[in-house]
Tab-separated table of C-alpha atoms in Angstrom:
chain	number	residue	atom	x	y	z
T	1359	MET	CA	123.299	-20.521	112.585
T	1360	ASP	CA	122.383	-16.920	113.856
T	1361	ASP	CA	118.895	-18.020	115.635
T	1362	PHE	CA	118.336	-20.149	118.732
T	1363	ASP	CA	116.662	-22.938	117.106
T	1364	THR	CA	119.353	-23.678	114.201
T	1365	PHE	CA	121.787	-23.639	116.910
T	1366	LYS	CA	120.049	-26.282	119.283
T	1367	ALA	CA	118.935	-28.408	116.321
T	1368	SER	CA	122.971	-28.633	114.955
T	1369	ARG	CA	123.943	-29.516	118.479
T	1370	GLU	CA	121.294	-32.123	118.972
T	1371	LYS	CA	122.459	-33.495	115.995
T	1372	MET	CA	126.171	-33.417	116.866
T	1373	ASP	CA	125.804	-34.421	120.258
T	1374	PRO	CA	122.796	-36.578	121.182
T	1375	SER	CA	123.228	-36.440	125.130
T	1376	ALA	CA	122.728	-32.433	124.372
T	1377	ARG	CA	118.960	-33.514	124.635
T	1378	LYS	CA	119.117	-33.470	128.296
T	1379	MET	CA	119.998	-29.777	128.843
T	1380	SER	CA	117.709	-27.669	130.587
T	1381	GLU	CA	116.361	-24.371	128.928
T	1382	ARG	CA	119.172	-22.537	131.194
T	1383	GLN	CA	121.892	-24.559	129.839
T	1384	TRP	CA	120.922	-24.173	126.198
T	1385	GLN	CA	120.540	-20.441	126.579
T	1386	GLN	CA	124.079	-20.384	128.436
T	1387	ALA	CA	125.314	-22.350	125.618
T	1388	TYR	CA	123.920	-20.298	123.002
T	1389	VAL	CA	125.253	-17.333	124.644
T	1390	ALA	CA	128.543	-18.582	124.759
T	1391	TYR	CA	128.488	-19.545	121.070
T	1392	ARG	CA	127.448	-16.160	120.116
T	1393	ASN	CA	130.294	-14.609	122.118
T	1394	THR	CA	132.651	-16.710	120.818
T	1395	ARG	CA	131.666	-16.114	117.164
T	1396	GLU	CA	131.823	-12.532	117.551
T	1397	ARG	CA	135.581	-12.504	119.274
T	1398	VAL	CA	136.933	-14.941	115.879
T	1399	VAL	CA	134.883	-12.379	113.727
T	1400	SER	CA	136.422	-9.517	115.588
T	1401	ALA	CA	139.495	-10.717	115.640
T	1402	GLY	CA	139.629	-11.537	111.984
T	1403	GLU	CA	138.404	-8.022	111.415
T	1404	ARG	CA	141.062	-6.458	113.609
T	1405	SER	CA	143.883	-8.281	111.924
T	1406	SER	CA	142.473	-7.593	108.479
T	1407	GLU	CA	141.976	-3.921	109.218
T	1408	ALA	CA	145.463	-3.767	110.732
T	1409	ARG	CA	146.986	-5.076	107.462
T	1410	SER	CA	144.933	-3.104	104.954
T	1411	GLY	CA	144.278	0.089	107.113
T	1412	ALA	CA	140.430	-0.172	106.458
T	1413	SER	CA	138.211	2.847	107.741
T	1414	SER	CA	136.940	2.678	111.364
T	1415	LYS	CA	133.353	2.524	110.019
T	1416	LYS	CA	133.635	-1.417	109.822
T	1417	ARG	CA	134.791	-1.333	113.416
T	1418	ARG	CA	131.513	0.552	114.689
T	1419	ARG	CA	129.496	-1.715	112.609
T	1420	SER	CA	130.980	-4.935	114.387
T	1421	GLY	CA	130.932	-3.204	118.001
T	1422	SER	CA	127.164	-3.463	117.335
T	1423	SER	CA	126.501	-6.547	115.518
T	1424	GLY	CA	123.610	-7.986	117.978
T	1425	LYS	CA	125.238	-8.838	121.187
T	1426	SER	CA	122.348	-10.710	122.654
T	1427	ALA	CA	122.711	-10.728	126.360
T	1428	GLY	CA	119.898	-14.168	126.860
T	1429	ARG	CA	118.971	-15.016	130.269
T	1430	GLY	CA	121.844	-16.391	132.366
T	1431	ALA	CA	124.271	-14.230	130.653
T	1432	HIS	CA	126.987	-12.683	133.072
T	1433	GLN	CA	130.357	-10.957	133.051
T	1434	PRO	CA	133.224	-13.208	133.409
T	1435	SER	CA	134.965	-13.152	136.410
T	1436	SER	CA	138.805	-12.405	136.470
T	1437	ALA	CA	139.393	-16.103	137.214
T	1438	SER	CA	137.581	-17.099	133.987
T	1439	GLU	CA	139.225	-14.392	132.177
T	1440	LEU	CA	142.646	-15.831	133.357
T	1441	ALA	CA	141.480	-19.576	131.991
T	1442	GLN	CA	140.567	-17.816	128.986
T	1443	LEU	CA	143.935	-16.526	128.555
T	1444	ARG	CA	145.598	-19.933	129.410
T	1445	HIS	CA	143.486	-21.481	127.007
T	1446	LEU	CA	144.284	-19.009	124.363
T	1447	VAL	CA	147.827	-19.021	124.698
T	1448	ARG	CA	147.783	-22.959	124.943
T	1449	GLU	CA	145.776	-23.038	121.824
T	1450	LYS	CA	148.307	-21.558	119.702
T	1451	SER	CA	151.438	-22.782	121.675
T	1452	ALA	CA	154.605	-23.785	120.046
T	1453	TYR	CA	155.297	-26.080	123.021
T	1454	ALA	CA	152.167	-28.325	122.801
T	1455	ASP	CA	154.294	-31.412	122.087
T	1456	LEU	CA	156.695	-30.790	125.049
T	1457	ARG	CA	153.404	-29.982	127.179
T	1458	LEU	CA	152.117	-33.349	126.154
T	1459	ILE	CA	155.649	-34.911	127.051
T	1460	ILE	CA	155.812	-33.602	130.416
T	1461	ASP	CA	151.788	-34.680	131.054
T	1462	ILE	CA	152.939	-38.387	129.970
T	1463	LEU	CA	155.934	-38.277	132.051
T	1464	ALA	CA	153.974	-37.266	134.980
T	1465	TRP	CA	151.438	-40.031	134.854
T	1466	VAL	CA	154.218	-42.625	134.391
T	1467	ALA	CA	155.980	-41.151	137.357
T	1468	ILE	CA	152.861	-41.192	139.843
T	1469	ALA	CA	152.228	-45.276	138.280
T	1470	VAL	CA	155.730	-46.012	139.116
T	1471	ALA	CA	155.319	-44.341	142.757
T	1472	LEU	CA	152.278	-45.860	143.634
T	1473	VAL	CA	153.191	-49.457	141.990
T	1474	ALA	CA	156.359	-49.055	144.448
T	1475	GLY	CA	154.379	-48.232	147.495
T	1476	VAL	CA	152.002	-51.105	146.717
T	1477	LEU	CA	154.933	-53.365	146.680
T	1478	THR	CA	156.325	-51.791	149.683
T	1479	LEU	CA	153.051	-52.091	151.317
T	1480	LEU	CA	153.044	-56.221	150.210
T	1481	PHE	CA	156.638	-56.938	151.803
T	1482	TYR	CA	156.179	-55.221	155.163
T	1483	THR	CA	153.424	-56.208	157.344
T	1484	SER	CA	153.987	-53.655	160.086
T	1485	VAL	CA	150.958	-51.025	160.712
T	1486	LEU	CA	153.609	-48.408	161.529
T	1487	THR	CA	155.592	-49.306	158.109
T	1488	ALA	CA	152.263	-49.563	156.295
T	1489	LEU	CA	151.414	-45.925	157.387
T	1490	VAL	CA	154.724	-44.326	156.763
T	1491	SER	CA	154.527	-46.125	153.143
T	1492	VAL	CA	150.842	-44.713	152.205
T	1493	LEU	CA	152.286	-41.456	153.657
T	1494	SER	CA	155.177	-41.575	151.721
T	1495	ILE	CA	153.616	-42.269	148.728
T	1496	ALA	CA	151.176	-39.513	148.721
T	1497	MET	CA	153.737	-36.913	149.332
T	1498	GLN	CA	155.890	-38.361	146.166
T	1499	VAL	CA	152.306	-38.291	144.178
T	1500	ILE	CA	151.672	-34.571	145.430
T	1501	CYS	CA	155.432	-33.475	144.209
T	1502	ILE	CA	154.975	-35.070	141.172
T	1503	VAL	CA	151.717	-32.704	140.599
T	1504	VAL	CA	153.238	-29.827	141.492
T	1505	VAL	CA	156.411	-30.281	139.766
T	1506	ARG	CA	154.342	-30.939	136.463
T	1507	LEU	CA	152.269	-27.608	137.310
T	1508	LEU	CA	155.766	-25.580	137.953
T	1509	VAL	CA	157.092	-26.993	134.573
T	1510	GLN	CA	153.635	-25.900	132.621
T	1511	VAL	CA	154.187	-22.497	134.023
T	1512	LEU	CA	157.557	-22.379	132.876
T	1513	ILE	CA	156.586	-23.530	129.432
T	1514	ASP	CA	153.636	-21.004	129.194
T	1515	ILE	CA	156.018	-18.010	129.896
T	1516	PRO	CA	157.311	-17.555	126.365
T	1517	ASP	CA	154.161	-17.873	124.833
T	1518	ILE	CA	152.330	-15.605	127.216
T	1519	GLY	CA	155.049	-12.883	126.485
T	1520	LEU	CA	154.536	-13.537	122.413
T	1521	TYR	CA	150.909	-13.076	123.160
T	1522	ARG	CA	151.328	-10.073	125.091
T	1523	LEU	CA	153.895	-8.676	122.477
T	1524	GLN	CA	151.567	-9.580	119.587
T	1525	ARG	CA	148.746	-7.668	121.800
T	1526	GLU	CA	150.615	-4.663	122.153
T	1527	THR	CA	151.537	-4.310	118.348
T	1528	LEU	CA	148.109	-4.899	117.588
T	1529	GLU	CA	146.986	-2.120	120.203
T	1530	HIS	CA	149.740	0.024	118.522
T	1531	ALA	CA	148.724	-0.484	115.440
T	1532	GLU	CA	145.338	0.549	115.861
T	1533	CYS	CA	146.383	3.622	117.899
T	1534	LEU	CA	148.360	4.840	114.846
T	1535	GLN	CA	144.905	4.074	112.502
T	1536	ASN	CA	142.800	6.024	115.129
T	1537	SER	CA	145.015	9.154	114.931
T	1538	GLU	CA	145.703	9.108	111.322
T	1539	SER	CA	141.842	9.160	110.741
């Protein structure tokens, strides 16, 4: 699927709703697809080179492998780089099950808070009491969401540390290979 038309046909076959995409959206999707493919290929080559000690000729060839900057292509901002890092770390996370449990517990806690708030509203008819109840429900939901996000950050800390250690080890191995040749 190296050319645009093959990519478009394949994508339309998998997802019929993709037929509604504009030309600009197709170009962006294709550029994202190519960038992802190049990252996967270059990561595979880097890891195989680190293992086998291959020459730097292969790395030069992969570096010049048709990076096509189509219309709508742009350099990722630091926010999207952080999102990509978060996605990469969570994709390889050892704590995916724990993250799922935390999400489910957060949704259950939000549902319990909402049900308790609705029951409170049903029993008290005072406007002031209803207003206080609604504000209390809102604060509880906000607190639950904040706690869930903080727990997610705590879960990500070991994974990010492991990712940085692996990246530093890979960079160190590349430096050693470069100094040897």
